[in-house]
Amino acid sequence: MKAVVTGGAGFIGSHLCDHLIARGHEVVALDDMSTGSEANLEQLNGHPRFELVKGSVLDRALVDEVVAAHDTVFHMAAAVGVHTIVDKPLESLRTNLHGTENVVEAAVRHDARYLVASTSEIYGKNDADGLTEDADRILGSPLKSRWSYAAAKGLDELVAYVHGGDSGLPCVITRFFNIVGPRQSGRYGMVVPRFVDQALAGEPITVHGDGTQRRCFGSVFDVVPAMGRLLETPAAHNRAVNLGGLEEISIGDLAQRVVKLTGTTSGVVHVPYEEAYGEGYEDMRRRMPDTGLAADLIGYEPQWRLDDIITAIIEYKRAGTPPPRHALLAS
Ligand code: UDP
């Protein structure tokens, strides 16, 4: 495989680069380094089959040039994290809409199969007991900044499907459900790295609202190998596929779990949503994936338990070193 990974210096993108290189593929990471970092790719520095190109997916000519020389595109670049979306709505919209258009159009022009990363955010406030891929989207008003992200990602999916259908090229859309792991930054909002940072610094752990909202966290080490496998599975082509974990937990309990696993003396404080994200923010009470389709298509079965996921993040943050490669090589 000669693969382009857009957003390759980001959290999931950099793990995907590791994974593809470990399997003998050639990889170019395209990243504008806005939320990605060189540290995430340190371990691939100087590798003969790896290259980092610094540039934006909004640069049409650059995207075209990079994609032209490759047969597979993993489009991971996006504006990520609730704080990014709320603080920079226009920039986020541009990156997510036009960036995806540029990447998919270039893939189609150059006959490259492609995968577009989408998100469980598109289901909005649907709190079903296991969201299947055809579940309804229950979105709040687009005037509320959070939902503009879901709107843009929904259109990204359409761009991917429609071009996939027209061109006949293999394409896959993956919907990630709260994927966490080493290298994820807490800076843009994500709750697990934030709680771990707070616990390790001995600072209060900030639970938003009453902490009864529930999520199901998935490991990056489970989802990364699934991406290439989906692209290689004809029955998965031109479909959206949920990828995530199995264990549901309330955010209040997550805070307690982080306290226990870090052994911190930090206390837990409750912060109102308006204080955390500003006026008019809406959260979803619950988000739980049904990953049955991925199981049917590729035998997807998450291996990482929540305690192990959190422990890997704690170890990474304590050591300040790249995550254990054995985790990737074993999968
Ligand atoms: N959250 C929290 N404290 C934080 C950051 C997030 O309680 O410091 C909450 C957030 O309000 C949400 C949940 O944790 O209810 C998951 O947030 P995240 O941004 O990680 O993912 P998403 O909201 O997209 O599921």
Tab-separated table of C-alpha atoms and ligand atoms in Angstrom:
chain	number	residue	atom	x	y	z
A	1	MET	CA	0.000	0.000	0.000
A	2	LYS	CA	1.206	3.501	-0.787
A	3	ALA	CA	-0.878	5.459	1.663
A	4	VAL	CA	-1.556	9.095	2.434
A	5	VAL	CA	-2.696	9.778	5.985
A	6	THR	CA	-4.131	13.276	6.279
A	7	GLY	CA	-3.919	14.423	9.884
A	8	GLY	CA	-1.041	11.950	10.247
A	9	ALA	CA	0.577	13.949	13.061
A	10	GLY	CA	-2.618	13.868	15.107
A	11	PHE	CA	-3.697	11.408	17.748
A	12	ILE	CA	-5.400	8.663	15.710
A	13	GLY	CA	-3.518	9.568	12.506
A	14	SER	CA	-0.084	9.042	14.055
A	15	HIS	CA	-1.063	5.637	15.448
A	16	LEU	CA	-2.351	4.737	11.995
A	17	CYS	CA	1.010	5.758	10.478
A	18	ASP	CA	2.810	3.500	12.996
A	19	HIS	CA	0.490	0.649	12.171
A	20	LEU	CA	0.873	0.963	8.381
A	21	ILE	CA	4.661	1.277	8.602
A	22	ALA	CA	4.822	-1.785	10.888
A	23	ARG	CA	2.999	-3.690	8.151
A	24	GLY	CA	5.482	-2.753	5.465
A	25	HIS	CA	3.524	-0.034	3.674
A	26	GLU	CA	4.766	3.312	2.356
A	27	VAL	CA	3.235	6.268	4.166
A	28	VAL	CA	3.052	10.009	3.670
A	29	ALA	CA	1.479	11.979	6.507
A	30	LEU	CA	-0.049	15.298	5.460
A	31	ASP	CA	-0.645	17.583	8.417
A	32	ASP	CA	-0.871	21.331	8.993
A	33	MET	CA	0.397	20.801	12.545
A	34	SER	CA	-2.533	22.789	13.988
A	35	THR	CA	-3.518	20.202	16.582
A	36	GLY	CA	-1.041	17.512	15.526
A	37	SER	CA	2.559	17.455	16.730
A	38	GLU	CA	5.970	16.271	15.556
A	39	ALA	CA	6.391	14.458	18.855
A	40	ASN	CA	3.621	12.078	17.787
A	41	LEU	CA	5.779	11.000	14.833
A	42	GLU	CA	9.181	11.040	16.519
A	43	GLN	CA	9.442	7.248	16.340
A	44	LEU	CA	9.112	7.360	12.516
A	45	ASN	CA	11.704	10.086	12.016
A	46	GLY	CA	14.103	9.079	9.240
A	47	HIS	CA	12.234	5.878	8.418
A	48	PRO	CA	12.833	5.087	4.710
A	49	ARG	CA	9.149	4.371	4.038
A	50	PHE	CA	7.805	7.389	5.898
A	51	GLU	CA	7.519	11.068	5.057
A	52	LEU	CA	5.822	13.997	6.779
A	53	VAL	CA	4.505	16.755	4.503
A	54	LYS	CA	3.511	19.894	6.362
A	55	GLY	CA	0.525	21.492	4.709
A	56	SER	CA	-3.210	21.908	4.856
A	57	VAL	CA	-5.988	19.828	3.347
A	58	LEU	CA	-7.373	23.208	2.276
A	59	ASP	CA	-4.427	23.540	-0.144
A	60	ARG	CA	-6.025	21.904	-3.177
A	61	ALA	CA	-2.887	21.804	-5.311
A	62	LEU	CA	-0.828	20.235	-2.538
A	63	VAL	CA	-3.510	17.644	-1.779
A	64	ASP	CA	-3.685	16.756	-5.462
A	65	GLU	CA	0.082	16.409	-5.737
A	66	VAL	CA	0.399	14.196	-2.650
A	67	VAL	CA	-2.578	11.971	-3.482
A	68	ALA	CA	-1.462	11.536	-7.132
A	69	ALA	CA	1.509	9.442	-6.060
A	70	HIS	CA	-0.490	7.052	-3.830
A	71	ASP	CA	-3.115	4.325	-4.090
A	72	THR	CA	-4.842	4.684	-0.706
A	73	VAL	CA	-5.978	7.700	1.294
A	74	PHE	CA	-6.938	7.769	4.958
A	75	HIS	CA	-8.573	11.134	5.607
A	76	MET	CA	-8.125	11.765	9.312
A	77	ALA	CA	-7.492	15.524	9.203
A	78	ALA	CA	-10.240	17.521	10.885
A	79	ALA	CA	-10.905	20.232	13.384
A	80	VAL	CA	-11.200	18.195	16.567
A	81	GLY	CA	-12.304	18.659	20.152
A	82	VAL	CA	-15.287	20.497	21.516
A	83	HIS	CA	-13.124	23.493	22.508
A	84	THR	CA	-11.785	23.884	18.949
A	85	ILE	CA	-15.273	23.709	17.480
A	86	VAL	CA	-16.734	26.209	19.951
A	87	ASP	CA	-13.781	28.644	19.882
A	88	LYS	CA	-13.078	28.584	16.127
A	89	PRO	CA	-16.371	27.806	14.399
A	90	LEU	CA	-15.530	29.228	10.965
A	91	GLU	CA	-12.081	27.684	10.733
A	92	SER	CA	-13.499	24.341	11.885
A	93	LEU	CA	-16.277	24.450	9.320
A	94	ARG	CA	-13.844	25.257	6.495
A	95	THR	CA	-11.418	22.493	7.431
A	96	ASN	CA	-14.119	19.890	7.811
A	97	LEU	CA	-16.137	20.809	4.714
A	98	HIS	CA	-13.641	21.972	2.090
A	99	GLY	CA	-10.805	19.809	3.389
A	100	THR	CA	-12.844	16.648	2.916
A	101	GLU	CA	-14.044	17.797	-0.496
A	102	ASN	CA	-10.456	18.397	-1.613
A	103	VAL	CA	-9.209	15.053	-0.348
A	104	VAL	CA	-12.076	12.971	-1.726
A	105	GLU	CA	-11.996	14.721	-5.099
A	106	ALA	CA	-8.251	14.160	-5.373
A	107	ALA	CA	-8.685	10.476	-4.465
A	108	VAL	CA	-11.322	10.080	-7.164
A	109	ARG	CA	-9.188	11.951	-9.756
A	110	HIS	CA	-6.267	9.650	-9.071
A	111	ASP	CA	-8.150	6.367	-8.620
A	112	ALA	CA	-7.129	5.962	-4.994
A	113	ARG	CA	-9.375	4.081	-2.593
A	114	TYR	CA	-10.194	6.145	0.463
A	115	LEU	CA	-11.412	6.104	4.036
A	116	VAL	CA	-13.022	9.147	5.622
A	117	ALA	CA	-13.020	9.447	9.411
A	118	SER	CA	-16.387	10.486	10.775
A	119	THR	CA	-17.750	10.614	14.287
A	120	SER	CA	-20.444	9.446	16.656
A	121	GLU	CA	-21.174	13.157	17.092
A	122	ILE	CA	-23.377	12.900	13.998
A	123	TYR	CA	-25.981	10.898	16.012
A	124	GLY	CA	-26.377	13.968	18.214
A	125	LYS	CA	-28.690	13.492	21.179
A	126	ASN	CA	-29.907	10.024	20.190
A	127	ASP	CA	-29.268	8.103	23.431
A	128	ALA	CA	-30.348	4.668	22.177
A	129	ASP	CA	-29.043	1.558	23.832
A	130	GLY	CA	-26.531	0.826	21.080
A	131	LEU	CA	-26.568	3.182	18.086
A	132	THR	CA	-26.611	1.322	14.798
A	133	GLU	CA	-25.327	2.963	11.625
A	134	ASP	CA	-28.846	3.745	10.382
A	135	ALA	CA	-29.998	5.282	13.691
A	136	ASP	CA	-31.674	8.674	13.494
A	137	ARG	CA	-29.669	11.807	13.951
A	138	ILE	CA	-31.141	14.000	16.693
A	139	LEU	CA	-29.389	17.314	16.399
A	140	GLY	CA	-30.011	20.523	18.252
A	141	SER	CA	-30.255	23.896	16.538
A	142	PRO	CA	-27.394	24.735	14.163
A	143	LEU	CA	-27.276	28.054	16.015
A	144	LYS	CA	-25.664	26.100	18.824
A	145	SER	CA	-22.010	25.775	17.892
A	146	ARG	CA	-21.662	22.138	18.836
A	147	TRP	CA	-24.161	21.010	16.207
A	148	SER	CA	-22.438	22.815	13.366
A	149	TYR	CA	-19.663	20.243	13.751
A	150	ALA	CA	-22.158	17.386	13.448
A	151	ALA	CA	-23.694	19.105	10.417
A	152	ALA	CA	-20.303	19.418	8.704
A	153	LYS	CA	-19.322	15.816	9.427
A	154	GLY	CA	-22.695	14.635	8.107
A	155	LEU	CA	-21.956	16.454	4.842
A	156	ASP	CA	-18.436	14.960	4.802
A	157	GLU	CA	-20.020	11.540	4.875
A	158	LEU	CA	-22.274	12.464	1.962
A	159	VAL	CA	-19.312	13.722	-0.055
A	160	ALA	CA	-17.590	10.410	0.583
A	161	TYR	CA	-20.631	8.241	-0.283
A	162	VAL	CA	-21.727	10.105	-3.352
A	163	HIS	CA	-18.269	10.219	-4.894
A	164	GLY	CA	-17.759	6.585	-3.915
A	165	GLY	CA	-20.985	5.575	-5.627
A	166	ASP	CA	-20.272	7.623	-8.760
A	167	SER	CA	-16.678	6.527	-9.167
A	168	GLY	CA	-17.046	2.910	-8.050
A	169	LEU	CA	-13.877	3.330	-5.990
A	170	PRO	CA	-13.650	1.437	-2.697
A	171	CYS	CA	-14.459	3.878	0.079
A	172	VAL	CA	-15.296	3.486	3.763
A	173	ILE	CA	-16.577	5.885	6.409
A	174	THR	CA	-15.629	5.115	9.990
A	175	ARG	CA	-17.625	6.636	12.838
A	176	PHE	CA	-15.416	6.872	15.901
A	177	PHE	CA	-17.026	6.722	19.351
A	178	ASN	CA	-14.944	8.527	22.005
A	179	ILE	CA	-11.652	6.972	20.963
A	180	VAL	CA	-8.884	7.574	23.466
A	181	GLY	CA	-5.295	6.536	24.086
A	182	PRO	CA	-1.721	7.751	24.440
A	183	ARG	CA	-0.867	10.958	22.488
A	184	GLN	CA	-4.371	12.370	22.773
A	185	SER	CA	-4.227	15.885	24.141
A	186	GLY	CA	-6.611	17.196	26.757
A	187	ARG	CA	-6.129	20.723	25.401
A	188	TYR	CA	-9.083	20.576	23.008
A	189	GLY	CA	-11.608	19.167	25.456
A	190	MET	CA	-11.307	15.374	25.469
A	191	VAL	CA	-12.253	14.172	28.884
A	192	VAL	CA	-9.937	11.215	29.565
A	193	PRO	CA	-6.596	12.950	28.926
A	194	ARG	CA	-7.915	15.979	30.795
A	195	PHE	CA	-8.806	13.978	33.868
A	196	VAL	CA	-5.455	12.161	33.787
A	197	ASP	CA	-3.534	15.451	33.416
A	198	GLN	CA	-5.474	16.949	36.304
A	199	ALA	CA	-4.938	13.885	38.482
A	200	LEU	CA	-1.204	13.729	37.804
A	201	ALA	CA	-0.832	17.447	38.508
A	202	GLY	CA	-2.766	17.093	41.767
A	203	GLU	CA	-5.370	19.540	40.482
A	204	PRO	CA	-9.139	19.205	40.904
A	205	ILE	CA	-10.803	16.893	38.387
A	206	THR	CA	-13.445	18.902	36.556
A	207	VAL	CA	-16.663	16.991	35.974
A	208	HIS	CA	-19.118	18.946	33.835
A	209	GLY	CA	-22.697	19.119	35.045
A	210	ASP	CA	-23.832	16.456	37.493
A	211	GLY	CA	-21.585	13.778	35.962
A	212	THR	CA	-24.426	11.381	35.163
A	213	GLN	CA	-23.888	11.744	31.388
A	214	ARG	CA	-22.565	8.481	29.983
A	215	ARG	CA	-20.003	7.559	27.344
A	216	CYS	CA	-18.365	4.426	26.033
A	217	PHE	CA	-14.636	4.887	25.472
A	218	GLY	CA	-12.783	2.899	22.812
A	219	SER	CA	-9.060	2.251	22.482
A	220	VAL	CA	-7.071	3.669	19.599
A	221	PHE	CA	-5.255	0.314	19.510
A	222	ASP	CA	-8.518	-1.460	18.729
A	223	VAL	CA	-9.744	0.889	16.021
A	224	VAL	CA	-6.539	1.533	14.072
A	225	PRO	CA	-6.096	-2.033	12.728
A	226	ALA	CA	-9.795	-2.079	11.816
A	227	MET	CA	-9.424	0.772	9.328
A	228	GLY	CA	-7.176	-0.976	6.810
A	229	ARG	CA	-9.179	-4.171	7.168
A	230	LEU	CA	-12.417	-2.376	6.322
A	231	LEU	CA	-10.873	-0.837	3.232
A	232	GLU	CA	-9.798	-4.290	2.113
A	233	THR	CA	-13.287	-5.756	2.634
A	234	PRO	CA	-15.585	-5.272	-0.396
A	235	ALA	CA	-18.755	-5.693	1.718
A	236	ALA	CA	-17.679	-2.608	3.703
A	237	HIS	CA	-17.324	-0.382	0.675
A	238	ASN	CA	-19.433	2.728	0.480
A	239	ARG	CA	-20.725	2.188	3.985
A	240	ALA	CA	-20.448	3.947	7.315
A	241	VAL	CA	-19.179	1.690	10.080
A	242	ASN	CA	-19.205	2.362	13.828
A	243	LEU	CA	-15.951	1.750	15.701
A	244	GLY	CA	-15.681	2.031	19.465
A	245	GLY	CA	-15.503	0.203	22.761
A	246	LEU	CA	-17.807	-1.889	24.916
A	247	GLU	CA	-17.842	-0.502	28.442
A	248	GLU	CA	-20.167	2.334	29.265
A	249	ILE	CA	-19.423	4.619	32.205
A	250	SER	CA	-20.769	7.861	33.645
A	251	ILE	CA	-18.371	10.804	33.633
A	252	GLY	CA	-18.652	11.023	37.436
A	253	ASP	CA	-17.572	7.389	37.723
A	254	LEU	CA	-14.820	7.976	35.160
A	255	ALA	CA	-13.406	10.682	37.440
A	256	GLN	CA	-13.400	8.213	40.356
A	257	ARG	CA	-11.754	5.578	38.183
A	258	VAL	CA	-8.963	7.999	37.247
A	259	VAL	CA	-8.514	8.923	40.926
A	260	LYS	CA	-8.152	5.243	41.807
A	261	LEU	CA	-5.807	4.318	38.977
A	262	THR	CA	-3.497	7.305	39.445
A	263	GLY	CA	-3.606	7.214	43.253
A	264	THR	CA	-3.975	11.004	43.180
A	265	THR	CA	-5.020	13.152	46.103
A	266	SER	CA	-7.013	15.372	43.701
A	267	GLY	CA	-10.635	15.980	44.558
A	268	VAL	CA	-13.500	16.064	42.082
A	269	VAL	CA	-15.284	19.354	41.369
A	270	HIS	CA	-18.446	19.930	39.355
A	271	VAL	CA	-18.331	22.682	36.739
A	272	PRO	CA	-21.514	23.986	35.060
A	273	TYR	CA	-21.593	23.468	31.287
A	274	GLU	CA	-21.934	27.217	30.616
A	275	GLU	CA	-18.739	27.831	32.533
A	276	ALA	CA	-16.888	25.126	30.619
A	277	TYR	CA	-18.117	25.846	27.087
A	278	GLY	CA	-20.040	29.121	27.200
A	279	GLU	CA	-23.698	29.963	26.797
A	280	GLY	CA	-26.063	27.655	24.919
A	281	TYR	CA	-23.951	24.522	24.966
A	282	GLU	CA	-25.795	21.230	24.759
A	283	ASP	CA	-24.371	17.895	25.808
A	284	MET	CA	-25.745	14.462	25.007
A	285	ARG	CA	-26.797	12.373	27.991
A	286	ARG	CA	-25.541	9.135	26.617
A	287	ARG	CA	-23.673	7.745	23.629
A	288	MET	CA	-23.279	4.043	23.160
A	289	PRO	CA	-22.199	2.316	19.937
A	290	ASP	CA	-23.483	-0.851	18.374
A	291	THR	CA	-20.390	-2.261	16.670
A	292	GLY	CA	-22.181	-5.310	15.287
A	293	LEU	CA	-21.663	-4.249	11.680
A	294	ALA	CA	-17.871	-4.025	12.131
A	295	ALA	CA	-18.004	-7.429	13.849
A	296	ASP	CA	-19.881	-8.916	10.878
A	297	LEU	CA	-17.634	-7.302	8.287
A	298	ILE	CA	-14.176	-7.846	9.781
A	299	GLY	CA	-14.658	-9.703	13.062
A	300	TYR	CA	-14.115	-6.486	15.014
A	301	GLU	CA	-13.928	-7.240	18.713
A	302	PRO	CA	-12.477	-4.629	21.078
A	303	GLN	CA	-9.705	-6.118	23.222
A	304	TRP	CA	-8.983	-3.192	25.503
A	305	ARG	CA	-10.865	-2.892	28.808
A	306	LEU	CA	-11.481	0.598	30.180
A	307	ASP	CA	-9.031	0.217	33.105
A	308	ASP	CA	-6.267	-0.844	30.691
A	309	ILE	CA	-7.075	2.036	28.360
A	310	ILE	CA	-6.815	4.539	31.223
A	311	THR	CA	-3.658	2.880	32.582
A	312	ALA	CA	-1.920	3.120	29.180
A	313	ILE	CA	-2.697	6.846	29.112
A	314	ILE	CA	-1.403	7.316	32.664
A	315	GLU	CA	1.826	5.470	31.820
A	316	TYR	CA	2.318	7.516	28.675
A	317	LYS	CA	1.774	10.811	30.478
A	318	ARG	CA	4.039	9.788	33.351
A	319	ALA	CA	6.843	8.638	31.060
A	320	GLY	CA	6.397	11.334	28.425
A	321	THR	CA	7.485	8.732	25.857
A	322	PRO	CA	5.779	7.147	22.861
A	323	PRO	CA	3.197	4.471	23.700
A	324	PRO	CA	4.106	0.802	23.850
A	325	ARG	CA	4.603	-0.414	20.307
A	326	HIS	CA	3.900	-4.000	21.354
A	327	ALA	CA	0.268	-2.982	21.636
A	328	LEU	CA	0.199	-2.169	17.941
A	329	LEU	CA	2.347	-5.008	16.719
A	330	ALA	CA	0.273	-7.551	18.592
A	331	SER	CA	-3.007	-6.401	17.070
B	1	UDP	N1	-16.172	16.522	30.303
B	1	UDP	C1	-16.014	16.746	31.650
B	1	UDP	N2	-14.884	17.393	32.068
B	1	UDP	C2	-13.899	17.784	31.208
B	1	UDP	C3	-14.056	17.523	29.833
B	1	UDP	C4	-15.221	16.884	29.425
B	1	UDP	O1	-16.884	16.393	32.482
B	1	UDP	O2	-12.902	18.375	31.677
B	1	UDP	C5	-17.407	15.828	29.867
B	1	UDP	C6	-18.110	16.485	28.671
B	1	UDP	O3	-18.951	17.546	29.089
B	1	UDP	C7	-18.905	15.292	28.135
B	1	UDP	C8	-17.975	14.110	28.394
B	1	UDP	O4	-17.071	14.527	29.415
B	1	UDP	O5	-20.087	15.093	28.854
B	1	UDP	C9	-17.169	13.683	27.173
B	1	UDP	O6	-16.518	14.815	26.644
B	1	UDP	P1	-15.546	14.755	25.415
B	1	UDP	O7	-15.301	16.157	24.959
B	1	UDP	O8	-14.375	13.902	25.731
B	1	UDP	O9	-16.374	13.946	24.300
B	1	UDP	P2	-17.872	14.131	23.729
B	1	UDP	O10	-18.581	15.195	24.461
B	1	UDP	O11	-17.681	14.454	22.289
B	1	UDP	O12	-18.483	12.790	23.952
